[in-house]
mmCIF file of C-alpha atoms and ligand atoms in Angstrom:
data_model
loop_
_atom_site.group_PDB
_atom_site.id
_atom_site.type_symbol
_atom_site.label_atom_id
_atom_site.label_comp_id
_atom_site.label_asym_id
_atom_site.label_seq_id
_atom_site.Cartn_x
_atom_site.Cartn_y
_atom_site.Cartn_z
ATOM 1 C CA UNK A 1 1.027 -5.546 -15.380
ATOM 2 C CA UNK A 2 0.125 -3.439 -18.392
ATOM 3 C CA UNK A 3 2.302 -0.524 -19.497
ATOM 4 C CA UNK A 4 -0.204 2.131 -18.554
ATOM 5 C CA UNK A 5 -0.434 0.909 -14.994
ATOM 6 C CA UNK A 6 3.306 0.530 -14.658
ATOM 7 C CA UNK A 7 3.745 4.105 -15.918
ATOM 8 C CA UNK A 8 1.217 5.358 -13.383
ATOM 9 C CA UNK A 9 3.093 3.523 -10.643
ATOM 10 C CA UNK A 10 6.400 5.041 -11.750
ATOM 11 C CA UNK A 11 4.883 8.490 -11.574
ATOM 12 C CA UNK A 12 3.487 7.885 -8.103
ATOM 13 C CA UNK A 13 6.865 6.739 -6.809
ATOM 14 C CA UNK A 14 8.659 9.707 -8.384
ATOM 15 C CA UNK A 15 6.100 12.141 -7.027
ATOM 16 C CA UNK A 16 6.413 10.816 -3.483
ATOM 17 C CA UNK A 17 10.210 10.696 -3.626
ATOM 18 C CA UNK A 18 10.482 14.241 -4.952
ATOM 19 C CA UNK A 19 7.819 15.676 -2.676
ATOM 20 C CA UNK A 20 7.757 13.435 0.384
ATOM 21 C CA UNK A 21 4.652 13.820 2.555
ATOM 22 C CA UNK A 22 5.053 14.333 6.301
ATOM 23 C CA UNK A 23 8.818 14.732 6.040
ATOM 24 C CA UNK A 24 9.515 16.766 9.129
ATOM 25 C CA UNK A 25 10.950 16.452 12.561
ATOM 26 C CA UNK A 26 8.344 16.003 15.319
ATOM 27 C CA UNK A 27 9.329 17.831 18.477
ATOM 28 C CA UNK A 28 6.665 16.269 20.721
ATOM 29 C CA UNK A 29 6.878 12.711 19.387
ATOM 30 C CA UNK A 30 6.057 9.869 21.770
ATOM 31 C CA UNK A 31 8.328 7.494 19.880
ATOM 32 C CA UNK A 32 11.178 7.989 17.463
ATOM 33 C CA UNK A 33 13.178 5.226 15.800
ATOM 34 C CA UNK A 34 16.119 5.611 13.460
ATOM 35 C CA UNK A 35 17.026 2.906 10.965
ATOM 36 C CA UNK A 36 19.819 2.472 8.468
ATOM 37 C CA UNK A 37 20.168 0.373 5.346
ATOM 38 C CA UNK A 38 23.899 -0.097 4.725
ATOM 39 C CA UNK A 39 23.226 -1.855 1.412
ATOM 40 C CA UNK A 40 22.044 1.400 -0.102
ATOM 41 C CA UNK A 41 22.915 4.137 2.389
ATOM 42 C CA UNK A 42 19.299 4.919 3.238
ATOM 43 C CA UNK A 43 18.857 6.499 6.653
ATOM 44 C CA UNK A 44 15.395 7.167 8.032
ATOM 45 C CA UNK A 45 14.002 8.327 11.340
ATOM 46 C CA UNK A 46 10.304 7.772 12.004
ATOM 47 C CA UNK A 47 8.342 9.774 14.573
ATOM 48 C CA UNK A 48 5.036 8.755 16.143
ATOM 49 C CA UNK A 49 2.540 10.693 18.160
ATOM 50 C CA UNK A 50 0.117 8.379 19.934
ATOM 51 C CA UNK A 51 -3.260 9.284 21.318
ATOM 52 C CA UNK A 52 -5.377 6.609 22.986
ATOM 53 C CA UNK A 53 -3.725 3.838 20.925
ATOM 54 C CA UNK A 54 -4.208 5.767 17.706
ATOM 55 C CA UNK A 55 -1.461 7.198 15.522
ATOM 56 C CA UNK A 56 -2.367 10.841 15.873
ATOM 57 C CA UNK A 57 0.647 11.872 13.805
ATOM 58 C CA UNK A 58 3.399 10.159 11.833
ATOM 59 C CA UNK A 59 6.383 11.812 10.227
ATOM 60 C CA UNK A 60 9.907 11.033 9.118
ATOM 61 C CA UNK A 61 13.239 12.620 8.369
ATOM 62 C CA UNK A 62 16.285 11.317 6.592
ATOM 63 C CA UNK A 63 17.824 10.660 3.244
ATOM 64 C CA UNK A 64 17.638 7.756 0.868
ATOM 65 C CA UNK A 65 17.066 6.537 -2.645
ATOM 66 C CA UNK A 66 13.820 7.207 -4.504
ATOM 67 C CA UNK A 67 12.259 3.888 -3.467
ATOM 68 C CA UNK A 68 13.108 4.466 0.184
ATOM 69 C CA UNK A 69 11.817 8.035 0.258
ATOM 70 C CA UNK A 70 8.639 7.195 -1.652
ATOM 71 C CA UNK A 71 7.906 4.270 0.642
ATOM 72 C CA UNK A 72 8.484 6.346 3.796
ATOM 73 C CA UNK A 73 6.239 9.081 2.438
ATOM 74 C CA UNK A 74 3.474 6.616 1.538
ATOM 75 C CA UNK A 75 3.849 4.857 4.888
ATOM 76 C CA UNK A 76 3.124 8.040 6.842
ATOM 77 C CA UNK A 77 -0.048 8.592 4.832
ATOM 78 C CA UNK A 78 -1.103 4.962 5.046
ATOM 79 C CA UNK A 79 -0.985 4.600 8.825
ATOM 80 C CA UNK A 80 -1.809 8.062 10.104
ATOM 81 C CA UNK A 81 -5.084 8.152 12.075
ATOM 82 C CA UNK A 82 -5.197 4.364 12.312
ATOM 83 C CA UNK A 83 -5.217 2.416 15.544
ATOM 84 C CA UNK A 84 -1.955 0.729 16.565
ATOM 85 C CA UNK A 85 -3.503 -2.641 15.660
ATOM 86 C CA UNK A 86 -4.600 -1.450 12.222
ATOM 87 C CA UNK A 87 -1.171 0.053 11.592
ATOM 88 C CA UNK A 88 0.458 -3.300 12.393
ATOM 89 C CA UNK A 89 -1.967 -4.975 9.963
ATOM 90 C CA UNK A 90 -0.893 -2.540 7.267
ATOM 91 C CA UNK A 91 2.752 -3.323 8.066
ATOM 92 C CA UNK A 92 2.112 -7.072 7.760
ATOM 93 C CA UNK A 93 0.238 -6.645 4.504
ATOM 94 C CA UNK A 94 2.904 -4.401 2.959
ATOM 95 C CA UNK A 95 5.723 -6.657 4.128
ATOM 96 C CA UNK A 96 3.978 -9.667 2.588
ATOM 97 C CA UNK A 97 3.344 -7.723 -0.605
ATOM 98 C CA UNK A 98 7.108 -7.354 -1.026
ATOM 99 C CA UNK A 99 8.454 -10.549 0.499
ATOM 100 C CA UNK A 100 5.838 -13.314 0.667
ATOM 101 C CA UNK A 101 6.089 -16.050 -1.930
ATOM 102 C CA UNK A 102 2.376 -15.721 -2.437
ATOM 103 C CA UNK A 103 1.665 -11.969 -2.138
ATOM 104 C CA UNK A 104 -1.656 -10.852 -0.683
ATOM 105 C CA UNK A 105 -4.320 -9.141 -2.799
ATOM 106 C CA UNK A 106 -4.011 -5.364 -3.202
ATOM 107 C CA UNK A 107 -5.927 -3.229 -0.729
ATOM 108 C CA UNK A 108 -8.365 -0.754 -2.187
ATOM 109 C CA UNK A 109 -7.943 1.508 0.852
ATOM 110 C CA UNK A 110 -4.204 1.803 0.144
ATOM 111 C CA UNK A 111 -3.954 2.401 -3.610
ATOM 112 C CA UNK A 112 -0.606 4.237 -3.599
ATOM 113 C CA UNK A 113 1.230 1.398 -1.899
ATOM 114 C CA UNK A 114 0.385 -0.954 -4.751
ATOM 115 C CA UNK A 115 2.885 1.031 -6.807
ATOM 116 C CA UNK A 116 5.720 -0.418 -4.717
ATOM 117 C CA UNK A 117 4.585 -4.009 -5.218
ATOM 118 C CA UNK A 118 6.855 -4.391 -8.243
ATOM 119 C CA UNK A 119 9.917 -3.916 -6.025
ATOM 120 C CA UNK A 120 9.548 -7.565 -4.968
ATOM 121 C CA UNK A 121 11.216 -8.508 -8.244
ATOM 122 C CA UNK A 122 14.382 -6.706 -7.105
ATOM 123 C CA UNK A 123 15.523 -8.310 -3.838
ATOM 124 C CA UNK A 124 18.277 -5.706 -3.328
ATOM 125 C CA UNK A 125 15.680 -2.951 -3.268
ATOM 126 C CA UNK A 126 13.211 -4.644 -0.947
ATOM 127 C CA UNK A 127 15.190 -3.318 2.027
ATOM 128 C CA UNK A 128 14.898 0.195 0.634
ATOM 129 C CA UNK A 129 11.122 -0.170 0.379
ATOM 130 C CA UNK A 130 10.628 -1.720 3.811
ATOM 131 C CA UNK A 131 13.128 0.393 5.811
ATOM 132 C CA UNK A 132 10.715 3.050 7.068
ATOM 133 C CA UNK A 133 8.187 0.307 7.803
ATOM 134 C CA UNK A 134 10.591 -1.524 10.059
ATOM 135 C CA UNK A 135 11.139 1.728 11.934
ATOM 136 C CA UNK A 136 7.376 2.052 12.250
ATOM 137 C CA UNK A 137 7.035 -1.466 13.626
ATOM 138 C CA UNK A 138 9.816 -0.935 16.164
ATOM 139 C CA UNK A 139 8.220 2.322 17.224
ATOM 140 C CA UNK A 140 4.797 0.681 17.597
ATOM 141 C CA UNK A 141 6.219 -2.184 19.615
ATOM 142 C CA UNK A 142 8.308 0.154 21.694
ATOM 143 C CA UNK A 143 10.946 -2.590 21.553
ATOM 144 C CA UNK A 144 13.820 -0.171 21.110
ATOM 145 C CA UNK A 145 15.020 2.562 23.396
ATOM 146 C CA UNK A 146 13.029 5.671 22.741
ATOM 147 C CA UNK A 147 15.203 8.209 21.080
ATOM 148 C CA UNK A 148 14.799 11.710 22.391
ATOM 149 C CA UNK A 149 14.255 14.501 19.922
ATOM 150 C CA UNK A 150 17.310 16.476 20.855
HETATM 151 ZN ZN1 ZN B 201 17.698 2.531 -1.072
#
């Protein structure tokens, strides 16, 4: 990666971590899943609003390191308005981008997420970058008890 691109990526991550998009509690969420990364102390809760198998709204709350917050922020933008199936595809792609031995090609429809690709070189931080995504997957699968928005 050239320096210019890596600088651009740094800026994107900082921007998202300082001004996270869709960081708000969702009172009428259909699903809400809370996840915790003890390695770093990141704690994220992801909210989904579903409409006819589409993600009508996605938001999150919580605290975490810059990588975690940036990734959660980008995740909400990346999957909002997609179908459940498409959102799972995005999860698989992003997970592979960070963990697969042979990472998949970048997606032109998800330019911001490419900025987190470099995290794969830092195994300790991969959990930070994938935390919100795991919450998303659990919420999509509905394989955890649905947490009420108290
Ligand atoms: Zn972290």
